PDB file of C-alpha atoms in Angstrom:
ATOM      1  CA  UNK D   1      19.694  -1.060  20.365  1.00 64.00           C
ATOM      2  CA  UNK D   2      21.054  -0.637  23.877  1.00 69.00           C
ATOM      3  CA  UNK D   3      19.793   1.426  26.729  1.00 69.00           C
ATOM      4  CA  UNK D   4      22.439   4.152  26.072  1.00 71.00           C
ATOM      5  CA  UNK D   5      20.624   4.834  22.761  1.00 78.00           C
ATOM      6  CA  UNK D   6      17.147   5.156  24.092  1.00 81.00           C
ATOM      7  CA  UNK D   7      15.650   8.575  23.547  1.00 86.00           C
ATOM      8  CA  UNK D   8      18.370   9.501  21.086  1.00 91.00           C
ATOM      9  CA  UNK D   9      17.152   7.122  18.360  1.00 94.00           C
ATOM     10  CA  UNK D  10      13.629   6.066  17.553  1.00 93.00           C
ATOM     11  CA  UNK D  11      11.878   3.185  15.749  1.00 94.00           C
ATOM     12  CA  UNK D  12      13.206   4.438  12.448  1.00 96.00           C
ATOM     13  CA  UNK D  13      16.752   3.383  13.461  1.00 96.00           C
ATOM     14  CA  UNK D  14      15.398  -0.098  14.153  1.00 95.00           C
ATOM     15  CA  UNK D  15      13.820  -0.111  10.679  1.00 96.00           C
ATOM     16  CA  UNK D  16      17.244   0.613   9.298  1.00 97.00           C
ATOM     17  CA  UNK D  17      18.698  -2.299  11.272  1.00 96.00           C
ATOM     18  CA  UNK D  18      16.029  -4.657   9.835  1.00 96.00           C
ATOM     19  CA  UNK D  19      17.170  -3.713   6.381  1.00 97.00           C
ATOM     20  CA  UNK D  20      20.708  -5.075   7.147  1.00 95.00           C
ATOM     21  CA  UNK D  21      21.587  -8.663   6.224  1.00 94.00           C
ATOM     22  CA  UNK D  22      24.541 -10.859   5.600  1.00 93.00           C
ATOM     23  CA  UNK D  23      25.001  -9.455   2.197  1.00 93.00           C
ATOM     24  CA  UNK D  24      24.756  -5.867   3.406  1.00 94.00           C
ATOM     25  CA  UNK D  25      26.144  -6.122   6.924  1.00 94.00           C
ATOM     26  CA  UNK D  26      27.144  -2.456   7.176  1.00 95.00           C
ATOM     27  CA  UNK D  27      24.128  -0.811   5.897  1.00 97.00           C
ATOM     28  CA  UNK D  28      23.205   1.171   8.917  1.00 97.00           C
ATOM     29  CA  UNK D  29      26.895   2.363   9.454  1.00 97.00           C
ATOM     30  CA  UNK D  30      26.917   3.449   5.771  1.00 97.00           C
ATOM     31  CA  UNK D  31      23.694   5.434   6.229  1.00 98.00           C
ATOM     32  CA  UNK D  32      25.088   7.028   9.435  1.00 97.00           C
ATOM     33  CA  UNK D  33      28.362   7.976   7.654  1.00 97.00           C
ATOM     34  CA  UNK D  34      26.384   9.637   4.907  1.00 98.00           C
ATOM     35  CA  UNK D  35      24.221  11.415   7.455  1.00 98.00           C
ATOM     36  CA  UNK D  36      27.107  12.812   9.473  1.00 97.00           C
ATOM     37  CA  UNK D  37      28.830  13.898   6.252  1.00 97.00           C
ATOM     38  CA  UNK D  38      25.696  15.622   4.982  1.00 97.00           C
ATOM     39  CA  UNK D  39      24.642  17.104   8.282  1.00 96.00           C
ATOM     40  CA  UNK D  40      28.160  18.545   8.780  1.00 97.00           C
ATOM     41  CA  UNK D  41      27.729  20.405   5.553  1.00 96.00           C
ATOM     42  CA  UNK D  42      24.290  21.773   6.637  1.00 97.00           C
ATOM     43  CA  UNK D  43      25.625  22.782  10.075  1.00 97.00           C
ATOM     44  CA  UNK D  44      28.438  24.564   8.335  1.00 96.00           C
ATOM     45  CA  UNK D  45      26.020  26.399   6.061  1.00 95.00           C
ATOM     46  CA  UNK D  46      23.819  27.442   8.961  1.00 95.00           C
ATOM     47  CA  UNK D  47      26.848  28.499  11.023  1.00 94.00           C
ATOM     48  CA  UNK D  48      28.035  30.733   8.295  1.00 93.00           C
ATOM     49  CA  UNK D  49      24.625  32.218   7.646  1.00 91.00           C
ATOM     50  CA  UNK D  50      24.110  32.940  11.273  1.00 91.00           C
ATOM     51  CA  UNK D  51      27.636  34.458  11.644  1.00 88.00           C
ATOM     52  CA  UNK D  52      26.910  36.839   8.818  1.00 87.00           C
ATOM     53  CA  UNK D  53      24.258  38.314  11.137  1.00 84.00           C
ATOM     54  CA  UNK D  54      21.746  38.734   8.324  1.00 76.00           C
ATOM     55  CA  UNK D  55      18.836  36.516   9.209  1.00 89.00           C
ATOM     56  CA  UNK D  56      17.504  35.107   6.033  1.00 93.00           C
ATOM     57  CA  UNK D  57      14.829  32.975   7.747  1.00 94.00           C
ATOM     58  CA  UNK D  58      13.643  31.306   4.513  1.00 94.00           C
ATOM     59  CA  UNK D  59      17.171  30.250   3.741  1.00 93.00           C
ATOM     60  CA  UNK D  60      17.808  29.024   7.347  1.00 95.00           C
ATOM     61  CA  UNK D  61      14.536  27.164   7.303  1.00 95.00           C
ATOM     62  CA  UNK D  62      15.370  25.487   4.067  1.00 94.00           C
ATOM     63  CA  UNK D  63      18.747  24.308   5.430  1.00 95.00           C
ATOM     64  CA  UNK D  64      16.999  23.027   8.531  1.00 96.00           C
ATOM     65  CA  UNK D  65      14.288  21.335   6.578  1.00 96.00           C
ATOM     66  CA  UNK D  66      17.016  19.282   4.869  1.00 96.00           C
ATOM     67  CA  UNK D  67      18.690  18.583   8.165  1.00 97.00           C
ATOM     68  CA  UNK D  68      15.462  17.629   9.911  1.00 97.00           C
ATOM     69  CA  UNK D  69      14.645  15.267   6.934  1.00 97.00           C
ATOM     70  CA  UNK D  70      17.826  13.274   7.135  1.00 97.00           C
ATOM     71  CA  UNK D  71      17.717  13.269  10.883  1.00 97.00           C
ATOM     72  CA  UNK D  72      14.348  11.777  10.657  1.00 97.00           C
ATOM     73  CA  UNK D  73      15.433   9.204   8.104  1.00 97.00           C
ATOM     74  CA  UNK D  74      18.168   7.863  10.410  1.00 97.00           C
ATOM     75  CA  UNK D  75      15.895   8.000  13.487  1.00 97.00           C
ATOM     76  CA  UNK D  76      17.713  10.778  15.275  1.00 97.00           C
ATOM     77  CA  UNK D  77      14.804  11.781  17.480  1.00 95.00           C
ATOM     78  CA  UNK D  78      16.450  14.394  19.747  1.00 96.00           C
ATOM     79  CA  UNK D  79      18.165  16.065  16.912  1.00 97.00           C
ATOM     80  CA  UNK D  80      14.924  16.129  14.999  1.00 96.00           C
ATOM     81  CA  UNK D  81      13.093  17.706  17.973  1.00 96.00           C
ATOM     82  CA  UNK D  82      15.607  20.523  18.144  1.00 97.00           C
ATOM     83  CA  UNK D  83      15.378  21.122  14.328  1.00 97.00           C
ATOM     84  CA  UNK D  84      11.590  21.434  14.703  1.00 96.00           C
ATOM     85  CA  UNK D  85      12.124  24.092  17.405  1.00 97.00           C
ATOM     86  CA  UNK D  86      14.596  25.887  15.167  1.00 97.00           C
ATOM     87  CA  UNK D  87      12.162  25.942  12.276  1.00 96.00           C
ATOM     88  CA  UNK D  88       9.459  27.404  14.624  1.00 96.00           C
ATOM     89  CA  UNK D  89      11.759  30.319  15.484  1.00 96.00           C
ATOM     90  CA  UNK D  90      12.449  30.815  11.752  1.00 95.00           C
ATOM     91  CA  UNK D  91       8.692  30.841  11.128  1.00 94.00           C
ATOM     92  CA  UNK D  92       8.140  33.734  13.584  1.00 96.00           C
ATOM     93  CA  UNK D  93      11.370  35.420  12.694  1.00 94.00           C
ATOM     94  CA  UNK D  94      12.972  35.043  16.088  1.00 95.00           C
ATOM     95  CA  UNK D  95      16.713  35.468  15.557  1.00 93.00           C
ATOM     96  CA  UNK D  96      17.734  34.957  19.150  1.00 94.00           C
ATOM     97  CA  UNK D  97      15.631  31.841  19.428  1.00 95.00           C
ATOM     98  CA  UNK D  98      17.363  30.565  16.264  1.00 95.00           C
ATOM     99  CA  UNK D  99      20.726  31.105  17.724  1.00 95.00           C
ATOM    100  CA  UNK D 100      19.908  29.403  20.947  1.00 96.00           C
ATOM    101  CA  UNK D 101      18.209  26.473  19.436  1.00 97.00           C
ATOM    102  CA  UNK D 102      21.026  25.958  17.033  1.00 97.00           C
ATOM    103  CA  UNK D 103      23.412  25.461  19.834  1.00 97.00           C
ATOM    104  CA  UNK D 104      21.070  22.755  21.015  1.00 97.00           C
ATOM    105  CA  UNK D 105      21.006  21.160  17.575  1.00 97.00           C
ATOM    106  CA  UNK D 106      24.714  21.019  17.430  1.00 97.00           C
ATOM    107  CA  UNK D 107      25.011  19.646  20.965  1.00 97.00           C
ATOM    108  CA  UNK D 108      22.521  16.780  20.333  1.00 97.00           C
ATOM    109  CA  UNK D 109      24.099  16.133  17.019  1.00 97.00           C
ATOM    110  CA  UNK D 110      27.595  15.823  18.556  1.00 97.00           C
ATOM    111  CA  UNK D 111      26.271  13.581  21.314  1.00 96.00           C
ATOM    112  CA  UNK D 112      24.543  11.253  18.704  1.00 97.00           C
ATOM    113  CA  UNK D 113      27.766  11.102  16.746  1.00 97.00           C
ATOM    114  CA  UNK D 114      29.673   9.893  19.736  1.00 96.00           C
ATOM    115  CA  UNK D 115      27.063   7.323  20.671  1.00 95.00           C
ATOM    116  CA  UNK D 116      26.899   5.891  17.209  1.00 95.00           C
ATOM    117  CA  UNK D 117      30.670   5.675  16.933  1.00 95.00           C
ATOM    118  CA  UNK D 118      30.738   3.573  20.073  1.00 94.00           C
ATOM    119  CA  UNK D 119      27.723   1.544  18.895  1.00 93.00           C
ATOM    120  CA  UNK D 120      29.355   0.623  15.620  1.00 93.00           C
ATOM    121  CA  UNK D 121      32.679  -0.120  17.224  1.00 92.00           C
ATOM    122  CA  UNK D 122      30.889  -2.377  19.669  1.00 88.00           C
ATOM    123  CA  UNK D 123      29.293  -4.293  16.903  1.00 81.00           C
ATOM    124  CA  UNK D 124      32.418  -5.040  14.959  1.00 74.00           C
TER     125      UNK D 124
ATOM    126  CA  UNK P   1      -2.071 -25.632 -54.005  1.00 50.00           C
ATOM    127  CA  UNK P   2      -2.370 -23.741 -50.666  1.00 50.00           C
ATOM    128  CA  UNK P   3      -2.469 -20.130 -50.960  1.00 54.00           C
ATOM    129  CA  UNK P   4       0.196 -18.360 -49.017  1.00 54.00           C
ATOM    130  CA  UNK P   5      -1.298 -16.384 -46.173  1.00 50.00           C
ATOM    131  CA  UNK P   6      -0.902 -12.698 -46.586  1.00 49.00           C
ATOM    132  CA  UNK P   7       1.095 -11.014 -43.949  1.00 45.00           C
ATOM    133  CA  UNK P   8      -1.711  -8.715 -42.927  1.00 46.00           C
ATOM    134  CA  UNK P   9      -3.703 -11.550 -41.751  1.00 45.00           C
ATOM    135  CA  UNK P  10      -0.860 -12.786 -39.475  1.00 44.00           C
ATOM    136  CA  UNK P  11      -1.115  -9.764 -37.424  1.00 43.00           C
ATOM    137  CA  UNK P  12      -0.433 -11.376 -34.059  1.00 45.00           C
ATOM    138  CA  UNK P  13       0.074  -8.626 -31.486  1.00 45.00           C
ATOM    139  CA  UNK P  14       3.599  -8.369 -30.306  1.00 46.00           C
ATOM    140  CA  UNK P  15       3.157  -6.607 -26.973  1.00 48.00           C
ATOM    141  CA  UNK P  16       5.270  -7.969 -24.217  1.00 51.00           C
ATOM    142  CA  UNK P  17       4.693  -7.469 -20.622  1.00 53.00           C
ATOM    143  CA  UNK P  18       6.158  -4.128 -19.473  1.00 60.00           C
ATOM    144  CA  UNK P  19       8.080  -5.737 -16.564  1.00 58.00           C
ATOM    145  CA  UNK P  20      11.770  -5.106 -16.844  1.00 54.00           C
ATOM    146  CA  UNK P  21      12.318  -8.834 -16.461  1.00 56.00           C
ATOM    147  CA  UNK P  22      10.220 -11.632 -15.049  1.00 54.00           C
ATOM    148  CA  UNK P  23       8.718 -10.587 -11.750  1.00 62.00           C
ATOM    149  CA  UNK P  24      11.096  -7.616 -11.440  1.00 84.00           C
ATOM    150  CA  UNK P  25       9.637  -4.127 -11.193  1.00 93.00           C
ATOM    151  CA  UNK P  26      11.981  -1.248 -12.308  1.00 95.00           C
ATOM    152  CA  UNK P  27      11.557   1.760 -10.044  1.00 97.00           C
ATOM    153  CA  UNK P  28      12.974   5.139 -10.642  1.00 98.00           C
ATOM    154  CA  UNK P  29      13.572   6.947  -7.369  1.00 98.00           C
ATOM    155  CA  UNK P  30      14.177  10.762  -7.191  1.00 98.00           C
ATOM    156  CA  UNK P  31      15.388  12.476  -4.069  1.00 98.00           C
ATOM    157  CA  UNK P  32      17.824  15.356  -3.450  1.00 97.00           C
ATOM    158  CA  UNK P  33      18.744  13.977   0.009  1.00 97.00           C
ATOM    159  CA  UNK P  34      21.742  11.594  -0.154  1.00 97.00           C
ATOM    160  CA  UNK P  35      20.590   9.830   3.061  1.00 98.00           C
ATOM    161  CA  UNK P  36      17.044   9.334   1.688  1.00 98.00           C
ATOM    162  CA  UNK P  37      18.453   8.059  -1.602  1.00 98.00           C
ATOM    163  CA  UNK P  38      20.462   5.437   0.105  1.00 98.00           C
ATOM    164  CA  UNK P  39      17.410   4.486   2.217  1.00 98.00           C
ATOM    165  CA  UNK P  40      14.866   4.276  -0.584  1.00 98.00           C
ATOM    166  CA  UNK P  41      17.287   2.347  -2.710  1.00 98.00           C
ATOM    167  CA  UNK P  42      17.690  -0.300   0.035  1.00 98.00           C
ATOM    168  CA  UNK P  43      13.975  -0.461   0.685  1.00 98.00           C
ATOM    169  CA  UNK P  44      13.356  -1.135  -3.003  1.00 97.00           C
ATOM    170  CA  UNK P  45      16.168  -3.635  -3.328  1.00 96.00           C
ATOM    171  CA  UNK P  46      15.061  -5.639  -0.320  1.00 96.00           C
ATOM    172  CA  UNK P  47      11.478  -5.588  -1.993  1.00 96.00           C
ATOM    173  CA  UNK P  48      13.175  -7.246  -5.033  1.00 94.00           C
ATOM    174  CA  UNK P  49      12.861  -4.272  -7.340  1.00 95.00           C
ATOM    175  CA  UNK P  50      15.371  -3.075  -9.897  1.00 95.00           C
ATOM    176  CA  UNK P  51      16.194   0.519  -8.874  1.00 97.00           C
ATOM    177  CA  UNK P  52      17.586   3.653 -10.563  1.00 97.00           C
ATOM    178  CA  UNK P  53      18.090   6.560  -8.293  1.00 98.00           C
ATOM    179  CA  UNK P  54      18.659  10.177  -9.344  1.00 98.00           C
ATOM    180  CA  UNK P  55      19.187  13.324  -7.337  1.00 98.00           C
ATOM    181  CA  UNK P  56      16.865  15.627  -9.006  1.00 98.00           C
ATOM    182  CA  UNK P  57      13.728  16.048 -11.030  1.00 98.00           C
ATOM    183  CA  UNK P  58      15.815  17.425 -13.901  1.00 97.00           C
ATOM    184  CA  UNK P  59      17.940  14.260 -13.917  1.00 97.00           C
ATOM    185  CA  UNK P  60      14.756  12.138 -13.778  1.00 97.00           C
ATOM    186  CA  UNK P  61      13.573  13.869 -16.968  1.00 96.00           C
ATOM    187  CA  UNK P  62      16.848  13.409 -18.669  1.00 95.00           C
ATOM    188  CA  UNK P  63      16.729   9.727 -17.768  1.00 95.00           C
ATOM    189  CA  UNK P  64      13.313   9.422 -19.155  1.00 94.00           C
ATOM    190  CA  UNK P  65      14.315  11.413 -22.271  1.00 91.00           C
ATOM    191  CA  UNK P  66      11.783  14.102 -21.510  1.00 89.00           C
ATOM    192  CA  UNK P  67      14.203  16.901 -21.033  1.00 82.00           C
ATOM    193  CA  UNK P  68      13.673  18.296 -24.590  1.00 74.00           C
ATOM    194  CA  UNK P  69      17.296  17.744 -25.604  1.00 65.00           C
ATOM    195  CA  UNK P  70      16.296  14.277 -26.840  1.00 55.00           C
ATOM    196  CA  UNK P  71      13.033  13.348 -28.323  1.00 52.00           C
ATOM    197  CA  UNK P  72      11.742  10.380 -26.363  1.00 49.00           C
ATOM    198  CA  UNK P  73      11.335   8.409 -29.586  1.00 49.00           C
ATOM    199  CA  UNK P  74      14.288   6.181 -28.844  1.00 49.00           C
ATOM    200  CA  UNK P  75      13.085   5.243 -25.392  1.00 56.00           C
ATOM    201  CA  UNK P  76      10.882   2.221 -25.990  1.00 58.00           C
ATOM    202  CA  UNK P  77      13.519  -0.004 -24.352  1.00 70.00           C
ATOM    203  CA  UNK P  78      13.282   1.965 -21.113  1.00 82.00           C
ATOM    204  CA  UNK P  79      10.935  -0.004 -18.983  1.00 88.00           C
ATOM    205  CA  UNK P  80       9.934   1.880 -15.848  1.00 94.00           C
ATOM    206  CA  UNK P  81       7.161   0.394 -13.735  1.00 94.00           C
ATOM    207  CA  UNK P  82       6.990   3.055 -10.916  1.00 97.00           C
ATOM    208  CA  UNK P  83       8.395   6.449 -10.194  1.00 98.00           C
ATOM    209  CA  UNK P  84       8.821   7.468  -6.525  1.00 98.00           C
ATOM    210  CA  UNK P  85       9.730  11.111  -6.034  1.00 98.00           C
ATOM    211  CA  UNK P  86      10.355  13.384  -3.089  1.00 98.00           C
ATOM    212  CA  UNK P  87       8.057  16.377  -3.060  1.00 97.00           C
ATOM    213  CA  UNK P  88      10.410  19.189  -1.823  1.00 96.00           C
ATOM    214  CA  UNK P  89      13.430  19.417  -4.057  1.00 96.00           C
ATOM    215  CA  UNK P  90      15.414  22.435  -5.167  1.00 94.00           C
ATOM    216  CA  UNK P  91      14.799  23.517  -8.749  1.00 94.00           C
ATOM    217  CA  UNK P  92      11.898  21.377  -9.954  1.00 97.00           C
ATOM    218  CA  UNK P  93       9.657  19.904  -7.238  1.00 97.00           C
ATOM    219  CA  UNK P  94       8.255  16.436  -7.243  1.00 98.00           C
ATOM    220  CA  UNK P  95       4.871  17.945  -7.971  1.00 98.00           C
ATOM    221  CA  UNK P  96       6.217  19.591 -11.127  1.00 97.00           C
ATOM    222  CA  UNK P  97       7.883  16.410 -12.109  1.00 98.00           C
ATOM    223  CA  UNK P  98       4.589  14.592 -11.641  1.00 98.00           C
ATOM    224  CA  UNK P  99       2.919  17.116 -13.985  1.00 97.00           C
ATOM    225  CA  UNK P 100       5.592  16.723 -16.643  1.00 97.00           C
ATOM    226  CA  UNK P 101       5.205  12.957 -16.509  1.00 97.00           C
ATOM    227  CA  UNK P 102       1.503  13.021 -16.816  1.00 97.00           C
ATOM    228  CA  UNK P 103       1.777  15.392 -19.754  1.00 95.00           C
ATOM    229  CA  UNK P 104       4.026  12.931 -21.620  1.00 94.00           C
ATOM    230  CA  UNK P 105       2.351  10.451 -23.928  1.00 92.00           C
ATOM    231  CA  UNK P 106       5.210   7.995 -23.393  1.00 91.00           C
ATOM    232  CA  UNK P 107       5.135   7.873 -19.616  1.00 94.00           C
ATOM    233  CA  UNK P 108       1.749   9.151 -18.462  1.00 94.00           C
ATOM    234  CA  UNK P 109       0.648   5.636 -17.633  1.00 94.00           C
ATOM    235  CA  UNK P 110       3.519   5.028 -15.221  1.00 96.00           C
ATOM    236  CA  UNK P 111       2.287   5.297 -11.580  1.00 97.00           C
ATOM    237  CA  UNK P 112       3.964   8.214  -9.694  1.00 98.00           C
ATOM    238  CA  UNK P 113       4.286   8.128  -5.903  1.00 98.00           C
ATOM    239  CA  UNK P 114       5.047  11.308  -4.031  1.00 98.00           C
ATOM    240  CA  UNK P 115       7.023  11.202  -0.777  1.00 98.00           C
ATOM    241  CA  UNK P 116       7.117  13.976   1.742  1.00 97.00           C
ATOM    242  CA  UNK P 117       8.203  14.623   5.314  1.00 95.00           C
ATOM    243  CA  UNK P 118       5.310  17.044   5.725  1.00 93.00           C
ATOM    244  CA  UNK P 119       1.758  15.937   6.225  1.00 94.00           C
ATOM    245  CA  UNK P 120       0.072  18.817   4.493  1.00 95.00           C
ATOM    246  CA  UNK P 121      -3.402  17.969   3.357  1.00 95.00           C
ATOM    247  CA  UNK P 122      -3.752  20.589   0.476  1.00 96.00           C
ATOM    248  CA  UNK P 123      -0.391  19.308  -0.883  1.00 95.00           C
ATOM    249  CA  UNK P 124      -1.505  15.672  -0.777  1.00 96.00           C
ATOM    250  CA  UNK P 125      -4.858  16.583  -2.452  1.00 96.00           C
ATOM    251  CA  UNK P 126      -3.067  18.533  -5.164  1.00 96.00           C
ATOM    252  CA  UNK P 127      -0.784  15.616  -5.874  1.00 97.00           C
ATOM    253  CA  UNK P 128      -3.560  13.023  -6.043  1.00 97.00           C
ATOM    254  CA  UNK P 129      -5.643  15.411  -8.358  1.00 97.00           C
ATOM    255  CA  UNK P 130      -2.665  15.711 -10.561  1.00 97.00           C
ATOM    256  CA  UNK P 131      -2.681  11.882 -10.896  1.00 97.00           C
ATOM    257  CA  UNK P 132      -0.304  10.700  -8.268  1.00 97.00           C
ATOM    258  CA  UNK P 133      -0.703   7.087  -7.470  1.00 96.00           C
ATOM    259  CA  UNK P 134      -0.125   7.519  -3.777  1.00 97.00           C
ATOM    260  CA  UNK P 135       1.468   9.931  -1.316  1.00 97.00           C
ATOM    261  CA  UNK P 136       3.868   8.540   1.289  1.00 97.00           C
ATOM    262  CA  UNK P 137       4.995  10.226   4.496  1.00 97.00           C
ATOM    263  CA  UNK P 138       8.607  10.059   5.202  1.00 97.00           C
ATOM    264  CA  UNK P 139      10.380   8.219   6.492  1.00 97.00           C
ATOM    265  CA  UNK P 140       8.974   5.661   4.066  1.00 97.00           C
ATOM    266  CA  UNK P 141       8.217   2.220   5.646  1.00 97.00           C
ATOM    267  CA  UNK P 142       9.237  -1.121   4.061  1.00 97.00           C
ATOM    268  CA  UNK P 143       5.584  -2.051   4.379  1.00 97.00           C
ATOM    269  CA  UNK P 144       4.573   0.872   2.124  1.00 96.00           C
ATOM    270  CA  UNK P 145       7.025  -0.196  -0.594  1.00 97.00           C
ATOM    271  CA  UNK P 146       5.981  -3.814  -0.493  1.00 96.00           C
ATOM    272  CA  UNK P 147       2.310  -2.772  -0.670  1.00 96.00           C
ATOM    273  CA  UNK P 148       3.048  -0.724  -3.743  1.00 95.00           C
ATOM    274  CA  UNK P 149       5.095  -3.501  -5.319  1.00 94.00           C
ATOM    275  CA  UNK P 150       2.357  -6.041  -4.751  1.00 94.00           C
ATOM    276  CA  UNK P 151      -0.329  -3.858  -6.202  1.00 93.00           C
ATOM    277  CA  UNK P 152       1.779  -3.172  -9.278  1.00 93.00           C
ATOM    278  CA  UNK P 153       2.604  -6.830  -9.770  1.00 90.00           C
ATOM    279  CA  UNK P 154      -1.178  -7.632  -9.611  1.00 91.00           C
ATOM    280  CA  UNK P 155      -1.828  -4.929 -12.237  1.00 88.00           C
ATOM    281  CA  UNK P 156       0.988  -6.347 -14.391  1.00 84.00           C
ATOM    282  CA  UNK P 157      -0.417  -9.873 -14.043  1.00 87.00           C
ATOM    283  CA  UNK P 158      -3.759  -8.652 -15.180  1.00 89.00           C
ATOM    284  CA  UNK P 159      -2.213  -6.989 -18.190  1.00 86.00           C
ATOM    285  CA  UNK P 160      -0.262 -10.151 -18.998  1.00 87.00           C
ATOM    286  CA  UNK P 161      -3.429 -12.324 -18.669  1.00 90.00           C
ATOM    287  CA  UNK P 162      -5.148  -9.909 -21.055  1.00 91.00           C
ATOM    288  CA  UNK P 163      -2.407 -10.191 -23.544  1.00 91.00           C
ATOM    289  CA  UNK P 164      -2.336 -13.960 -23.429  1.00 92.00           C
ATOM    290  CA  UNK P 165      -6.154 -14.060 -23.823  1.00 93.00           C
ATOM    291  CA  UNK P 166      -5.892 -11.771 -26.839  1.00 93.00           C
ATOM    292  CA  UNK P 167      -3.180 -13.964 -28.300  1.00 92.00           C
ATOM    293  CA  UNK P 168      -5.382 -16.947 -27.871  1.00 93.00           C
ATOM    294  CA  UNK P 169      -8.264 -15.345 -29.630  1.00 93.00           C
ATOM    295  CA  UNK P 170      -5.999 -14.300 -32.443  1.00 93.00           C
ATOM    296  CA  UNK P 171      -4.589 -17.794 -32.738  1.00 92.00           C
ATOM    297  CA  UNK P 172      -8.088 -19.270 -32.852  1.00 93.00           C
ATOM    298  CA  UNK P 173      -9.032 -16.691 -35.475  1.00 92.00           C
ATOM    299  CA  UNK P 174      -6.059 -17.767 -37.651  1.00 92.00           C
ATOM    300  CA  UNK P 175      -6.865 -21.374 -37.094  1.00 91.00           C
ATOM    301  CA  UNK P 176     -10.430 -20.824 -38.411  1.00 92.00           C
ATOM    302  CA  UNK P 177      -9.141 -18.994 -41.389  1.00 92.00           C
ATOM    303  CA  UNK P 178      -6.802 -21.807 -42.159  1.00 91.00           C
ATOM    304  CA  UNK P 179      -9.620 -24.342 -41.855  1.00 90.00           C
ATOM    305  CA  UNK P 180     -11.737 -22.327 -44.254  1.00 90.00           C
ATOM    306  CA  UNK P 181      -8.953 -22.085 -46.743  1.00 88.00           C
ATOM    307  CA  UNK P 182      -8.738 -25.870 -46.368  1.00 77.00           C
ATOM    308  CA  UNK P 183      -4.995 -25.929 -45.892  1.00 63.00           C
TER     309      UNK P 183
END
């Protein structure tokens, strides 16, 4: 894992890499693909829920719990940190905090996506 | 003229080891997260386990034949050595699944491991009290899976040794009977 990844991905990503072998050479990329597909769905659900303006914090927290979980499984540390913050705002019912943090979540998510795209292209 | 042994006296026990195949544990993994399903499946395969993955507790119960639609009578061929389930799942939680498994006469002996991303002590206690074999924090480590596998294989080995010992005793018993009958 190169220097450009540092901070964005933690040891969990390295654990994923260790699970790759000659028989399953694309395991990490497959996991990443599933992650981005799944997280896109969750981002969409949260976006829609926030746009509606009705802050069902339980529901938002539920989405974010899933998002945080899969981010953790892929080792996306920065995304995970933002997810934790979002959940804190949900917990105290702070709508503005949720909106603000969610922008950060999306930003980190997009950055990670670009980095991983380059990473996988480079390892072809 | 030798007397034919009556079938009752030839009652050699026919239990086989519950391993799915030699040295291969069969694990049922339950998780609603597609990323985590992919991950746990890989961890288990790398640890030389046979894996069945389902996306909900309901599906797990269906697979085990515990969903009430079938009676689990026909499920003797289903050899599961370990169930690993996520705790937080929509619908039925891993905890509720654990309870259902422990209530079932067919499957209560199967070790159930709970996985969770949240380190909540009362939750852990509750699961262990309900009979969970272990509680793993997510993301699960390969070392955790290997440790589970090794401990299960040891337990299977003990069961196997007991069965072999029992067979030996039964064989000796029959031999003695044959001697007495002077066959």
